[in-house]
mmCIF file of C-alpha atoms in Angstrom:
data_model
loop_
_atom_site.group_PDB
_atom_site.id
_atom_site.type_symbol
_atom_site.label_atom_id
_atom_site.label_comp_id
_atom_site.label_asym_id
_atom_site.label_seq_id
_atom_site.Cartn_x
_atom_site.Cartn_y
_atom_site.Cartn_z
ATOM 1 C CA MET G 1 31.613 12.208 22.670
ATOM 2 C CA ASP G 2 29.541 10.670 25.444
ATOM 3 C CA TYR G 3 28.313 7.538 23.679
ATOM 4 C CA GLN G 4 26.904 6.050 26.879
ATOM 5 C CA ALA G 5 24.515 8.981 27.295
ATOM 6 C CA LEU G 6 23.330 8.555 23.697
ATOM 7 C CA ILE G 7 22.970 4.802 24.225
ATOM 8 C CA ASP G 8 20.970 5.364 27.414
ATOM 9 C CA GLU G 9 18.755 7.911 25.665
ATOM 10 C CA THR G 10 18.082 5.507 22.775
ATOM 11 C CA LYS G 11 17.293 2.659 25.200
ATOM 12 C CA HIS G 12 14.892 4.990 26.993
ATOM 13 C CA LYS G 13 13.170 5.765 23.672
ATOM 14 C CA ILE G 14 12.873 2.039 22.963
ATOM 15 C CA ASP G 15 11.520 1.257 26.437
ATOM 16 C CA ASN G 16 9.016 4.125 26.310
ATOM 17 C CA PHE G 17 8.167 3.748 22.638
ATOM 18 C CA SER G 18 4.783 5.104 21.649
ATOM 19 C CA PHE G 19 3.386 5.250 18.166
ATOM 20 C CA ASP G 20 1.225 8.116 16.952
ATOM 21 C CA ASP G 21 -1.406 6.364 14.876
ATOM 22 C CA SER G 22 -3.617 9.411 14.360
ATOM 23 C CA ALA G 23 -2.773 9.618 10.637
ATOM 24 C CA TYR G 24 -3.652 5.944 10.181
ATOM 25 C CA THR G 25 -6.865 6.379 12.158
ATOM 26 C CA ALA G 26 -7.867 9.382 10.026
ATOM 27 C CA ILE G 27 -7.254 7.407 6.813
ATOM 28 C CA TYR G 28 -9.224 4.448 8.224
ATOM 29 C CA ASN G 29 -12.144 6.659 9.257
ATOM 30 C CA GLU G 30 -12.237 8.284 5.835
ATOM 31 C CA ALA G 31 -12.167 4.918 4.049
ATOM 32 C CA LYS G 32 -14.796 3.522 6.422
ATOM 33 C CA LEU G 33 -17.033 6.517 5.734
ATOM 34 C CA ARG G 34 -16.691 5.982 1.963
ATOM 35 C CA LEU G 35 -17.564 2.282 2.347
ATOM 36 C CA THR G 36 -20.523 3.092 4.580
ATOM 37 C CA ASN G 37 -21.802 5.752 2.178
ATOM 38 C CA ALA G 38 -21.531 3.300 -0.727
ATOM 39 C CA TYR G 39 -23.375 0.693 1.364
ATOM 40 C CA LYS G 40 -26.160 3.154 2.211
ATOM 41 C CA ALA G 41 -26.471 4.199 -1.441
ATOM 42 C CA SER G 42 -26.730 0.551 -2.534
ATOM 43 C CA ASP G 43 -29.240 -0.179 0.234
ATOM 44 C CA LYS G 44 -31.327 2.797 -0.880
ATOM 45 C CA SER G 45 -31.163 1.555 -4.468
ATOM 46 C CA ILE G 46 -32.394 -1.872 -3.360
ATOM 47 C CA ASN G 47 -35.243 -0.251 -1.415
ATOM 48 C CA THR G 48 -36.191 1.815 -4.460
ATOM 49 C CA SER G 49 -36.120 -1.262 -6.709
ATOM 50 C CA LEU G 50 -38.219 -3.208 -4.216
ATOM 51 C CA GLY G 51 -40.767 -0.405 -4.022
ATOM 52 C CA GLU G 52 -40.966 -0.230 -7.807
ATOM 53 C CA ALA G 53 -41.317 -4.009 -8.062
ATOM 54 C CA ARG G 54 -44.120 -3.992 -5.475
ATOM 55 C CA GLN G 55 -45.944 -1.195 -7.283
ATOM 56 C CA ARG G 56 -45.525 -3.008 -10.584
ATOM 57 C CA ALA G 57 -46.888 -6.256 -9.074
ATOM 58 C CA VAL G 58 -49.857 -4.458 -7.530
ATOM 59 C CA GLY G 59 -50.557 -2.624 -10.808
ATOM 60 C CA GLU G 60 -50.274 -5.763 -12.916
ATOM 61 C CA ASN G 61 -52.538 -7.589 -10.489
ATOM 62 C CA ALA G 62 -55.080 -4.768 -10.573
ATOM 63 C CA LEU G 63 -55.107 -4.846 -14.400
ATOM 64 C CA ALA G 64 -55.436 -8.625 -14.422
ATOM 65 C CA THR G 65 -58.261 -8.465 -11.864
ATOM 66 C CA LYS G 66 -60.058 -5.779 -13.861
ATOM 67 C CA SER G 67 -59.698 -7.773 -17.098
ATOM 68 C CA LEU G 68 -60.936 -10.866 -15.320
ATOM 69 C CA GLN G 69 -63.942 -9.028 -13.870
ATOM 70 C CA GLU G 70 -64.790 -7.604 -17.295
ATOM 71 C CA ALA G 71 -64.542 -11.048 -18.869
ATOM 72 C CA LEU G 72 -66.774 -12.524 -16.162
ATOM 73 C CA ALA G 73 -69.259 -9.648 -16.534
ATOM 74 C CA VAL G 74 -69.469 -10.247 -20.279
ATOM 75 C CA ARG G 75 -70.302 -13.879 -19.570
ATOM 76 C CA GLY G 76 -72.763 -12.853 -16.860
ATOM 77 C CA LEU G 77 -70.751 -14.446 -14.081
ATOM 78 C CA ALA G 78 -69.683 -11.276 -12.220
ATOM 79 C CA LYS G 79 -71.491 -12.276 -9.037
ATOM 80 C CA SER G 80 -71.069 -16.020 -9.240
ATOM 81 C CA GLY G 81 -68.926 -18.350 -7.143
ATOM 82 C CA GLU G 82 -66.555 -18.678 -10.066
ATOM 83 C CA SER G 83 -65.969 -14.930 -9.894
ATOM 84 C CA SER G 84 -65.222 -15.093 -6.177
ATOM 85 C CA MET G 85 -62.816 -17.970 -6.727
ATOM 86 C CA LEU G 86 -60.966 -16.108 -9.507
ATOM 87 C CA ARG G 87 -60.691 -12.967 -7.357
ATOM 88 C CA LEU G 88 -59.325 -15.067 -4.514
ATOM 89 C CA ASN G 89 -56.772 -16.597 -6.897
ATOM 90 C CA GLN G 90 -55.765 -13.095 -8.038
ATOM 91 C CA GLN G 91 -55.279 -11.989 -4.433
ATOM 92 C CA LEU G 92 -53.260 -15.123 -3.706
ATOM 93 C CA SER G 93 -51.179 -14.503 -6.821
ATOM 94 C CA LEU G 94 -50.515 -10.928 -5.673
ATOM 95 C CA SER G 95 -49.558 -12.126 -2.183
ATOM 96 C CA ASN G 96 -47.142 -14.668 -3.688
ATOM 97 C CA ALA G 97 -45.616 -12.042 -5.979
ATOM 98 C CA LEU G 98 -45.157 -9.624 -3.081
ATOM 99 C CA ALA G 99 -43.678 -12.398 -0.912
ATOM 100 C CA ASN G 100 -41.207 -13.276 -3.688
ATOM 101 C CA ILE G 101 -40.259 -9.625 -4.057
ATOM 102 C CA SER G 102 -39.742 -9.320 -0.298
ATOM 103 C CA SER G 103 -37.737 -12.538 -0.230
ATOM 104 C CA GLU G 104 -35.471 -11.316 -3.040
ATOM 105 C CA GLY G 105 -35.134 -7.977 -1.272
ATOM 106 C CA ILE G 106 -34.120 -9.648 1.972
ATOM 107 C CA LYS G 107 -31.621 -11.818 0.096
ATOM 108 C CA SER G 108 -30.147 -8.800 -1.727
ATOM 109 C CA LYS G 109 -29.918 -6.776 1.485
ATOM 110 C CA ALA G 110 -28.290 -9.680 3.341
ATOM 111 C CA GLN G 111 -25.690 -10.078 0.583
ATOM 112 C CA LEU G 112 -25.055 -6.340 0.558
ATOM 113 C CA TYR G 113 -24.689 -6.249 4.343
ATOM 114 C CA SER G 114 -22.387 -9.271 4.310
ATOM 115 C CA GLN G 115 -20.225 -7.668 1.621
ATOM 116 C CA HIS G 116 -20.120 -4.400 3.560
ATOM 117 C CA GLN G 117 -19.047 -6.174 6.758
ATOM 118 C CA LYS G 118 -16.379 -8.092 4.822
ATOM 119 C CA GLU G 119 -15.035 -4.837 3.344
ATOM 120 C CA LEU G 120 -14.944 -3.201 6.784
ATOM 121 C CA ALA G 121 -13.115 -6.207 8.234
ATOM 122 C CA GLU G 122 -10.578 -6.153 5.394
ATOM 123 C CA LEU G 123 -10.103 -2.432 5.924
ATOM 124 C CA GLY G 124 -9.441 -3.015 9.625
ATOM 125 C CA ILE G 125 -7.001 -5.827 8.863
ATOM 126 C CA ASP G 126 -5.162 -3.654 6.327
ATOM 127 C CA LEU G 127 -4.967 -0.816 8.829
ATOM 128 C CA GLY G 128 -3.623 -3.172 11.485
ATOM 129 C CA LYS G 129 -0.958 -4.505 9.108
ATOM 130 C CA GLN G 130 0.084 -1.008 8.042
ATOM 131 C CA LYS G 131 0.336 0.171 11.643
ATOM 132 C CA ALA G 132 2.292 -2.945 12.645
ATOM 133 C CA ASN G 133 4.704 -2.410 9.738
ATOM 134 C CA ALA G 134 5.147 1.260 10.642
ATOM 135 C CA ILE G 135 5.752 0.425 14.304
ATOM 136 C CA GLU G 136 8.220 -2.287 13.348
ATOM 137 C CA ALA G 137 10.037 0.124 11.020
ATOM 138 C CA GLU G 138 10.227 2.870 13.657
ATOM 139 C CA LYS G 139 11.423 0.481 16.350
ATOM 140 C CA GLY G 140 13.846 -1.030 13.852
ATOM 141 C CA LEU G 141 15.364 2.402 13.309
ATOM 142 C CA LEU G 142 15.776 2.810 17.073
ATOM 143 C CA TYR G 143 17.428 -0.614 17.393
ATOM 144 C CA ASP G 144 19.687 0.174 14.417
ATOM 145 C CA ARG G 145 20.668 3.457 16.062
ATOM 146 C CA LEU G 146 21.360 1.659 19.345
ATOM 147 C CA SER G 147 23.543 -0.898 17.575
ATOM 148 C CA GLU G 148 25.381 1.871 15.731
ATOM 149 C CA LEU G 149 26.014 3.789 18.949
ATOM 150 C CA GLU G 150 27.231 0.685 20.757
ATOM 151 C CA GLN G 151 29.607 -0.023 17.877
ATOM 152 C CA LEU G 152 30.865 3.575 17.898
ATOM 153 C CA LYS G 153 31.406 3.358 21.659
ATOM 154 C CA ALA G 154 33.320 0.092 21.283
ATOM 155 C CA ASP G 155 35.426 1.593 18.471
ATOM 156 C CA ASP G 156 36.079 4.691 20.559
ATOM 157 C CA GLU G 157 37.150 2.578 23.546
ATOM 158 C CA ARG G 158 39.490 0.502 21.347
ATOM 159 C CA TRP G 159 40.952 3.663 19.849
ATOM 160 C CA ARG G 160 41.481 5.184 23.309
ATOM 161 C CA ALA G 161 43.041 1.954 24.572
ATOM 162 C CA THR G 162 45.380 1.865 21.581
ATOM 163 C CA LEU G 163 46.234 5.535 22.042
ATOM 164 C CA TYR G 164 46.845 5.027 25.774
ATOM 165 C CA ALA G 165 48.943 1.933 25.143
ATOM 166 C CA SER G 166 51.095 3.701 22.552
ATOM 167 C CA SER G 167 51.606 6.742 24.775
ATOM 168 C CA SER G 168 52.443 4.530 27.790
ATOM 169 C CA SER G 169 55.035 2.350 26.077
ATOM 170 C CA PRO G 170 58.699 3.143 26.986
ATOM 171 C CA SER G 171 59.858 3.611 23.412
ATOM 172 C CA SER G 172 57.171 6.053 22.553
ATOM 173 C CA SER G 173 57.363 7.952 25.853
ATOM 174 C CA GLY G 174 61.035 8.737 25.255
ATOM 175 C CA SER G 175 60.317 9.999 21.797
ATOM 176 C CA ASN G 176 57.475 12.096 23.172
ATOM 177 C CA LYS G 177 59.858 13.705 25.650
ATOM 178 C CA THR G 178 62.302 14.430 22.894
ATOM 179 C CA GLU G 179 59.622 16.035 20.781
ATOM 180 C CA THR G 180 58.396 18.017 23.741
ATOM 181 C CA GLU G 181 61.905 19.140 24.658
ATOM 182 C CA SER G 182 62.686 20.081 21.069
ATOM 183 C CA ASP G 183 59.358 21.917 20.834
ATOM 184 C CA LYS G 184 60.228 23.846 23.992
ATOM 185 C CA THR G 185 63.669 24.709 22.618
ATOM 186 C CA SER G 186 62.249 26.036 19.393
ATOM 187 C CA VAL G 187 59.632 28.057 21.284
ATOM 188 C CA GLU G 188 62.321 29.606 23.523
ATOM 189 C CA ASP G 189 64.464 30.678 20.524
#
């Protein structure tokens, strides 16, 4: 067997090693899509909650303003300065409520975005580790094969050297001639 050719071929594979990461990339893209879809769904849920909270604040403020106007009208103060001041306070209260809702929404969205980015980063790190492990394993197999072939070549060379030495020694060469001569004699009979 030509061990040197196999050794050279294995070294060539090691030197020109390339890793097909398409399966890992497909898995990563699928996982990234799932994370992104979950992020978008959560973001939409936050937007819906914010919209509902705004509508609720506006509605509550409208009811409070109407009740206040009715109370002032009953007292005959509907067009007084006190009425204007109370309406201004109601508008300020609504503005503060809407600002708080927006602030909470921004905080929730920032936390969601931060969590999403963290998950994507972890996904990328996991993918990198898995690819590195797979590359290391594949290259390890090539190096193991190279070591095995080099050992087989060394064993083969030792065996050939032993065989050559035993066939070259004077005591064994005489016995080989005898066997060959006796084989010839038996063939001729």
